[in-house]
Coordinates of C-alpha atoms and ligand atoms in Angstrom, one line a residue:
M1 CA -18.9 18.5 29.5
E2 CA -20.9 15.7 28.0
R3 CA -18.8 12.9 26.7
G4 CA -19.5 10.3 24.0
Y5 CA -17.3 7.2 23.4
L6 CA -17.6 6.2 19.8
D7 CA -14.5 3.9 19.6
H8 CA -15.9 0.5 20.4
A9 CA -13.9 -1.2 17.7
A10 CA -10.8 -0.3 19.7
T11 CA -12.2 -1.6 23.0
T12 CA -15.4 -1.7 25.0
P13 CA -16.1 -1.1 28.7
V14 CA -16.4 -4.2 30.9
A15 CA -20.2 -4.8 31.5
P16 CA -21.2 -4.6 35.2
A17 CA -22.5 -8.1 35.1
V18 CA -19.2 -9.3 33.7
L19 CA -17.2 -7.6 36.5
E20 CA -19.5 -9.0 39.1
A21 CA -19.0 -12.6 37.7
M22 CA -15.2 -12.1 37.7
L23 CA -14.8 -10.8 41.3
P24 CA -14.9 -14.0 43.3
Y25 CA -12.1 -15.4 41.1
F26 CA -9.5 -13.1 42.5
G27 CA -9.6 -13.5 46.3
Q28 CA -11.9 -16.4 46.9
I29 CA -11.7 -19.0 44.2
Y30 CA -8.1 -18.4 43.5
G31 CA -6.7 -22.0 43.0
N32 CA -4.6 -22.9 40.0
P33 CA -6.9 -25.0 37.7
G34 CA -3.9 -27.3 37.1
S35 CA -3.6 -28.2 40.8
A36 CA -4.8 -31.6 42.1
H37 CA -6.3 -30.3 45.3
S38 CA -9.9 -29.0 45.8
W39 CA -8.8 -25.4 45.4
G40 CA -7.6 -26.3 41.9
G41 CA -10.7 -28.4 41.3
E42 CA -13.0 -25.5 42.1
A43 CA -11.2 -23.2 39.6
R44 CA -11.0 -26.0 37.0
R45 CA -14.7 -26.6 37.1
A46 CA -15.5 -22.9 36.7
V47 CA -13.1 -22.7 33.7
E48 CA -14.6 -25.8 32.1
E49 CA -18.2 -24.5 32.5
A50 CA -17.1 -21.2 30.9
R51 CA -15.4 -23.2 28.1
G52 CA -18.6 -25.2 27.5
S53 CA -20.8 -22.1 27.3
I54 CA -18.5 -20.3 24.9
A55 CA -18.2 -23.5 22.7
A56 CA -21.9 -23.7 22.5
F57 CA -22.2 -20.0 21.6
L58 CA -19.7 -20.7 18.7
G59 CA -21.2 -24.0 17.6
A60 CA -18.0 -25.8 18.5
A61 CA -17.1 -28.8 20.6
I62 CA -15.8 -28.0 24.1
N63 CA -12.3 -29.4 23.4
E64 CA -12.0 -27.2 20.3
I65 CA -11.7 -24.0 22.4
V66 CA -8.2 -22.9 23.5
F67 CA -8.0 -19.8 25.8
T68 CA -5.3 -17.3 24.9
S69 CA -4.3 -13.8 25.9
G70 CA -6.4 -12.2 23.1
G71 CA -6.8 -11.7 19.4
T72 CA -3.1 -11.0 18.8
E73 CA -1.9 -14.2 20.4
S74 CA -4.6 -16.3 18.6
N75 CA -3.7 -14.8 15.2
N76 CA 0.1 -15.3 15.8
T77 CA -0.5 -18.9 16.9
V78 CA -2.4 -19.6 13.7
I79 CA 0.1 -18.1 11.3
K80 CA 3.3 -19.4 13.0
G81 CA 1.8 -22.6 14.4
I82 CA 0.3 -23.8 11.1
A83 CA 3.5 -22.9 9.2
E84 CA 5.6 -24.8 11.7
S85 CA 3.4 -27.9 11.7
N86 CA 2.9 -28.1 8.0
K87 CA 6.3 -27.0 6.7
A88 CA 7.0 -30.5 5.2
R89 CA 3.8 -30.1 3.1
G90 CA 4.3 -26.6 1.8
N91 CA 5.3 -23.1 2.4
H92 CA 2.5 -21.0 1.0
I93 CA 0.0 -18.9 2.9
I94 CA -3.0 -17.0 1.4
T95 CA -4.3 -14.0 3.3
S96 CA -5.7 -10.5 2.4
A97 CA -4.1 -7.1 2.1
I98 CA -6.5 -5.7 4.7
E99 CA -5.9 -8.0 7.7
H100 CA -5.1 -6.8 11.2
H101 CA -1.3 -6.4 11.8
A102 CA -1.6 -9.4 14.2
I103 CA -1.9 -11.4 10.9
L104 CA 0.2 -9.3 8.6
N105 CA 3.3 -9.0 10.8
P106 CA 3.7 -12.7 11.5
C107 CA 3.3 -13.3 7.8
H108 CA 6.1 -10.8 7.1
T109 CA 8.2 -12.7 9.6
L110 CA 7.5 -16.0 7.8
E111 CA 8.4 -14.4 4.5
R112 CA 11.9 -13.6 5.9
K113 CA 12.2 -17.3 6.8
G114 CA 11.5 -18.5 3.2
F115 CA 7.7 -18.8 3.3
E116 CA 5.6 -17.3 0.5
V117 CA 2.6 -15.3 1.3
T118 CA -0.1 -14.1 -1.2
Y119 CA -1.9 -11.0 0.0
I120 CA -5.2 -11.0 -1.9
P121 CA -6.1 -7.4 -3.0
V122 CA -9.6 -6.3 -2.4
N123 CA -12.1 -5.4 -5.1
N124 CA -14.5 -2.4 -4.9
D125 CA -15.8 -1.8 -1.4
W126 CA -12.9 -3.7 0.2
L127 CA -14.3 -7.2 -0.4
V128 CA -12.1 -10.2 -1.0
S129 CA -13.2 -12.1 -4.0
P130 CA -13.5 -15.9 -3.4
K131 CA -12.4 -16.4 -7.0
D132 CA -9.2 -14.6 -6.3
V133 CA -8.6 -16.8 -3.3
E134 CA -9.2 -19.9 -5.4
A135 CA -6.9 -18.7 -8.2
A136 CA -4.1 -18.1 -5.6
I137 CA -4.1 -21.7 -4.4
T138 CA -1.1 -23.8 -5.2
A139 CA 0.1 -27.3 -4.4
K140 CA 2.1 -25.8 -1.6
T141 CA -0.7 -23.8 0.1
I142 CA -1.0 -24.8 3.8
L143 CA -3.3 -22.0 5.1
I144 CA -5.9 -19.5 4.0
S145 CA -6.6 -16.7 6.6
I146 CA -9.3 -14.1 5.8
M147 CA -10.8 -11.8 8.4
H148 CA -14.5 -12.0 9.1
A149 CA -15.0 -8.2 9.3
N150 CA -12.4 -5.5 8.9
N151 CA -11.7 -3.5 12.0
E152 CA -11.2 -0.1 10.2
I153 CA -13.9 0.0 7.6
G154 CA -16.3 -2.6 9.0
V155 CA -16.9 -4.6 5.8
I156 CA -18.0 -8.2 6.3
E157 CA -16.1 -10.6 4.0
P158 CA -17.8 -13.5 2.1
L159 CA -16.5 -16.2 4.5
A160 CA -18.9 -18.9 3.6
K161 CA -17.8 -18.9 0.0
I162 CA -14.1 -18.8 0.8
G163 CA -14.6 -21.5 3.4
A164 CA -16.2 -23.8 0.9
I165 CA -13.3 -23.3 -1.5
A166 CA -10.8 -24.0 1.3
R167 CA -12.6 -27.2 2.2
Q168 CA -12.8 -28.3 -1.4
H169 CA -9.0 -28.0 -1.7
G170 CA -8.4 -29.5 1.8
I171 CA -6.6 -26.4 3.1
P172 CA -7.1 -25.2 6.7
F173 CA -9.1 -22.0 6.8
H174 CA -8.7 -19.4 9.5
T175 CA -10.7 -16.3 10.3
D176 CA -10.0 -13.4 12.5
A177 CA -13.5 -12.9 14.0
V178 CA -12.4 -10.4 16.7
Q179 CA -14.8 -7.7 15.3
T180 CA -17.8 -10.0 14.8
F181 CA -17.8 -12.5 17.7
G182 CA -20.5 -11.4 20.0
H183 CA -21.8 -8.8 17.6
I184 CA -23.3 -10.7 14.7
P185 CA -23.9 -14.4 14.4
V186 CA -20.6 -16.4 14.3
N187 CA -21.1 -20.1 14.0
V188 CA -18.2 -22.3 13.0
A189 CA -20.5 -24.8 11.4
D190 CA -22.2 -22.2 9.2
I191 CA -19.0 -20.5 8.0
E192 CA -17.0 -23.7 7.7
V193 CA -13.8 -22.5 9.4
D194 CA -11.1 -24.7 10.9
L195 CA -9.6 -22.0 13.0
L196 CA -11.1 -18.8 14.5
S197 CA -9.8 -16.0 16.7
A198 CA -11.9 -13.9 19.1
S199 CA -11.1 -11.5 22.0
A200 CA -13.1 -10.7 25.1
H201 CA -12.5 -7.0 25.3
K202 CA -14.2 -6.2 22.0
L203 CA -17.5 -7.5 23.5
Y204 CA -17.7 -5.9 26.9
G205 CA -15.4 -8.5 28.5
P206 CA -12.0 -7.9 30.1
K207 CA -8.8 -7.2 28.2
G208 CA -6.1 -9.8 28.0
V209 CA -8.2 -12.9 27.3
G210 CA -9.3 -14.4 24.0
L211 CA -9.8 -17.7 22.3
L212 CA -8.6 -19.8 19.4
Y213 CA -11.0 -22.3 18.0
I214 CA -9.2 -25.3 16.6
H215 CA -11.3 -27.8 14.6
Q216 CA -10.8 -31.4 15.5
G217 CA -7.9 -32.9 13.6
I218 CA -6.2 -29.7 12.7
K219 CA -2.5 -29.9 13.5
I220 CA -1.0 -26.7 14.9
S221 CA 2.2 -26.2 16.8
P222 CA 1.9 -24.2 20.0
L223 CA 3.3 -20.6 20.3
L224 CA 3.9 -20.9 24.0
E225 CA 5.6 -24.0 25.5
G226 CA 5.8 -24.8 29.2
G227 CA 3.4 -26.6 31.6
E228 CA 1.4 -28.0 28.7
Q229 CA -2.0 -26.6 29.7
E230 CA -4.9 -26.5 27.3
A231 CA -4.0 -30.1 26.1
K232 CA -0.5 -28.9 25.2
R233 CA -1.9 -26.3 22.8
R234 CA -1.2 -23.3 25.0
S235 CA 1.0 -23.3 28.1
S236 CA 0.6 -20.9 30.9
T237 CA -1.6 -20.8 34.0
L238 CA -5.1 -20.1 32.9
N239 CA -6.5 -16.6 33.3
V240 CA -9.4 -17.9 35.4
S241 CA -11.1 -14.6 36.2
G242 CA -10.6 -13.4 32.6
I243 CA -12.1 -16.6 31.2
I244 CA -15.1 -16.4 33.6
G245 CA -15.6 -12.8 32.4
F246 CA -15.3 -13.8 28.8
A247 CA -18.0 -16.4 29.2
K248 CA -20.3 -13.9 30.9
A249 CA -19.7 -11.5 28.1
T250 CA -20.7 -14.1 25.5
E251 CA -23.8 -15.0 27.5
L252 CA -24.8 -11.3 27.5
A253 CA -24.0 -11.0 23.8
A254 CA -26.2 -14.0 23.0
D255 CA -29.1 -11.9 24.4
T256 CA -28.2 -8.4 23.1
M257 CA -27.5 -9.8 19.6
K258 CA -31.2 -10.4 19.2
T259 CA -32.0 -6.6 19.1
E260 CA -28.8 -4.6 19.1
P261 CA -27.8 -4.9 15.5
E262 CA -31.0 -3.4 14.3
R263 CA -31.0 -0.6 16.8
I264 CA -27.4 0.3 16.2
S265 CA -27.4 0.0 12.4
A266 CA -30.2 2.6 12.4
L267 CA -27.9 5.0 14.4
R268 CA -25.1 4.1 12.1
D269 CA -27.1 5.0 9.0
K270 CA -28.3 8.2 10.6
L271 CA -24.7 9.3 11.2
I272 CA -23.6 8.3 7.7
D273 CA -26.4 10.0 6.0
G274 CA -26.1 13.1 8.2
L275 CA -22.4 13.5 7.7
L276 CA -22.5 12.9 3.9
G277 CA -25.4 15.3 3.6
K278 CA -24.1 18.1 5.8
I279 CA -20.4 18.1 4.8
K280 CA -19.2 18.5 1.2
D281 CA -16.4 16.4 -0.2
T282 CA -17.1 13.5 2.1
H283 CA -16.8 9.8 1.1
L284 CA -18.0 6.7 2.9
N285 CA -15.3 4.0 2.9
G286 CA -16.6 0.4 2.5
T287 CA -19.9 -0.9 1.2
R288 CA -23.1 -0.2 3.0
S289 CA -24.7 -3.6 2.3
S290 CA -22.1 -5.8 3.9
R291 CA -21.1 -3.8 6.9
L292 CA -20.9 -4.2 10.6
P293 CA -23.9 -2.6 12.3
N294 CA -21.7 -0.3 14.4
N295 CA -19.1 0.9 11.9
I296 CA -18.8 4.3 10.1
N297 CA -15.7 5.2 8.2
I298 CA -15.7 8.4 6.3
S299 CA -13.0 10.5 4.5
F300 CA -13.3 14.3 4.8
G301 CA -11.5 15.7 1.8
G302 CA -8.5 17.9 2.5
V303 CA -8.6 17.5 6.3
E304 CA -6.2 15.5 8.3
G305 CA -7.9 12.7 10.3
E306 CA -5.6 13.2 13.2
A307 CA -6.6 16.9 13.5
L308 CA -10.2 15.9 13.3
L309 CA -9.8 13.3 16.0
L310 CA -8.1 15.8 18.4
S311 CA -10.7 18.5 17.8
L312 CA -13.5 16.0 18.5
D313 CA -11.7 14.8 21.6
A314 CA -11.5 18.3 22.8
Q315 CA -15.3 18.4 22.5
G316 CA -15.8 15.1 24.4
I317 CA -16.2 12.8 21.4
A318 CA -14.0 9.7 21.0
C319 CA -13.4 8.2 17.6
S320 CA -10.4 7.0 15.7
T321 CA -8.6 7.7 12.5
G322 CA -8.2 5.1 9.7
S323 CA -4.5 5.8 9.7
A324 CA -1.8 4.6 12.1
C325 CA 0.3 7.4 13.4
T326 CA 4.0 6.3 13.1
S327 CA 6.7 8.2 15.0
A328 CA 7.6 10.8 12.5
K329 CA 5.1 11.0 9.8
L330 CA 1.4 10.3 9.3
E331 CA 1.1 7.1 7.2
T332 CA -2.1 6.2 5.4
S333 CA -3.6 3.0 6.8
H334 CA -2.8 -0.2 4.8
V335 CA -6.5 -0.8 4.7
L336 CA -7.3 2.4 2.9
K337 CA -4.3 2.0 0.7
A338 CA -5.5 -1.4 -0.4
L339 CA -7.8 0.5 -2.8
A340 CA -6.7 3.4 -4.9
I341 CA -8.5 6.3 -3.3
P342 CA -7.9 10.0 -4.3
H343 CA -4.8 11.4 -2.6
H344 CA -6.6 14.2 -0.7
L345 CA -8.9 11.5 0.9
G346 CA -6.0 9.3 2.0
N347 CA -5.2 10.6 5.5
S348 CA -8.5 12.2 6.1
S349 CA -10.7 9.4 7.4
L350 CA -12.4 9.0 10.7
R351 CA -13.9 5.8 12.2
F352 CA -16.8 6.0 14.5
S353 CA -17.7 2.7 16.1
L354 CA -20.9 2.6 18.1
G355 CA -21.8 0.5 21.2
K356 CA -24.4 -0.6 23.7
A357 CA -24.4 2.8 25.4
T358 CA -24.6 4.8 22.2
N359 CA -27.9 6.6 21.8
D360 CA -29.5 9.2 19.5
K361 CA -28.0 12.1 21.5
D362 CA -24.5 10.9 20.8
I363 CA -25.2 10.9 17.0
E364 CA -26.9 14.3 17.2
R365 CA -23.8 15.7 19.0
V366 CA -21.4 14.5 16.3
L367 CA -23.7 15.9 13.6
A368 CA -23.8 19.2 15.5
V369 CA -20.1 19.5 16.1
L370 CA -18.3 17.9 13.2
P371 CA -19.4 20.1 10.2
G372 CA -18.0 23.2 12.0
V373 CA -14.8 21.4 12.9
V374 CA -14.2 20.3 9.3
D375 CA -15.0 23.8 8.0
R376 CA -12.6 25.4 10.3
L377 CA -9.8 23.0 9.5
R378 CA -10.4 23.4 5.8
T379 CA -10.2 27.1 6.1
I380 CA -6.8 27.0 7.7
S381 CA -5.4 24.2 5.6
P382 CA -2.7 25.2 3.1
F383 CA -3.6 22.1 1.0
Y384 CA -7.3 22.4 0.7
Q385 CA -8.5 23.9 -2.6
P386 CA -11.6 26.0 -2.1
A387 CA -12.7 24.9 -5.5
E388 CA -13.2 21.4 -4.1
R389 CA -15.9 22.8 -1.9
E390 CA -18.0 23.8 -4.8
D391 CA -18.7 20.3 -6.1
Ligands
PLP401 C1 -8.6 -5.8 18.3 C2 -8.3 -6.7 17.1 C3 -7.3 -7.7 17.2 C4 -6.4 -7.7 18.4 O1 -7.0 -8.3 19.5 P1 -6.4 -8.1 21.0 O2 -7.2 -9.0 21.9 O3 -6.4 -6.7 21.3 O4 -4.9 -8.6 20.9 C5 -7.1 -8.5 16.2 N1 -7.9 -8.5 15.1 C6 -8.9 -7.6 14.9 C7 -9.7 -7.6 13.7 C8 -9.1 -6.6 16.0 O5 -10.1 -5.7 15.8

């Protein structure tokens, strides 16, 4: 059976050139970069070269890049580390209602410890309004954290405007750029952020390695304490092969970013238009105009997203639902819930996220298979009202 992977927002395959760049750093150049001997020096030089190239890609200074184990650790470090280092100044954090759980859950933990968190609601199309952010600022605000692009519905948030407001008020500004770094331009000078999270496995690099950009002068307590690597900002022996792979992935991204967004957004639009045109009672979630080139998120009225996902998987197509499946019951995703959408559309969304290997044939296959799947599921659904099909 032909298979098509359309879940690149969850993770991407490691690019062959990335794997090749990493291989020597397992059995040949295996020294600990912290060691004083030449084995260590070899590894250290490779890491610093990688750090330099990633810093340049991001428009940052080399000492502003801290390597971590991924987006989750970078986000946790920001929320908990800024709270810890600024608790004498204030106890208020501003974020949005549609952040990744690696932001929201640490915020919930802080709330239990007496911090106050404002979760800015989104306006139409899941965009955070800079005015709302500004209105939420108090004398006790110590951090503003708004994601660059949402991982479920792909909307790109107005970071430059929010960053300008944060700077005006002298409040550290963080963005979770895991979905944009290596896909669309991300430059810390342009978007005026003080802190930024990225993760290698979302851009054809290895899993388990990421970065936290920390602007000069920003005080932040470490999450991990130990051997004081990364200038005391993140202890633990550096993941040398992972860092080399991360740097190679950004190097490849610098090149593919010149053409890939245009190619892939054409495929995205074809899939959106095709699905909305072929299947009744469908609804695109998120704006078209401020959207990642590779993201499609559509609700299929009256059908459970989970059932759609499994039916597509059986036909060799990988996508994801907008909803997180908890142990006992299907729960609507917090991102979809952030806007009042009709009940019958709540658990019915699918996310397709395209990638480098996605071509026209993959799109054609979804368009050939999905209308029949939706129709069949609607026919057997006790909840679906046939009348809704007539609109
Ligand atoms: C994938 C993702 C993360 C988590 O990154 P990991 O490296 O998998 O820990 C955080 N934020 C967003 C927006 C993501 O898409």
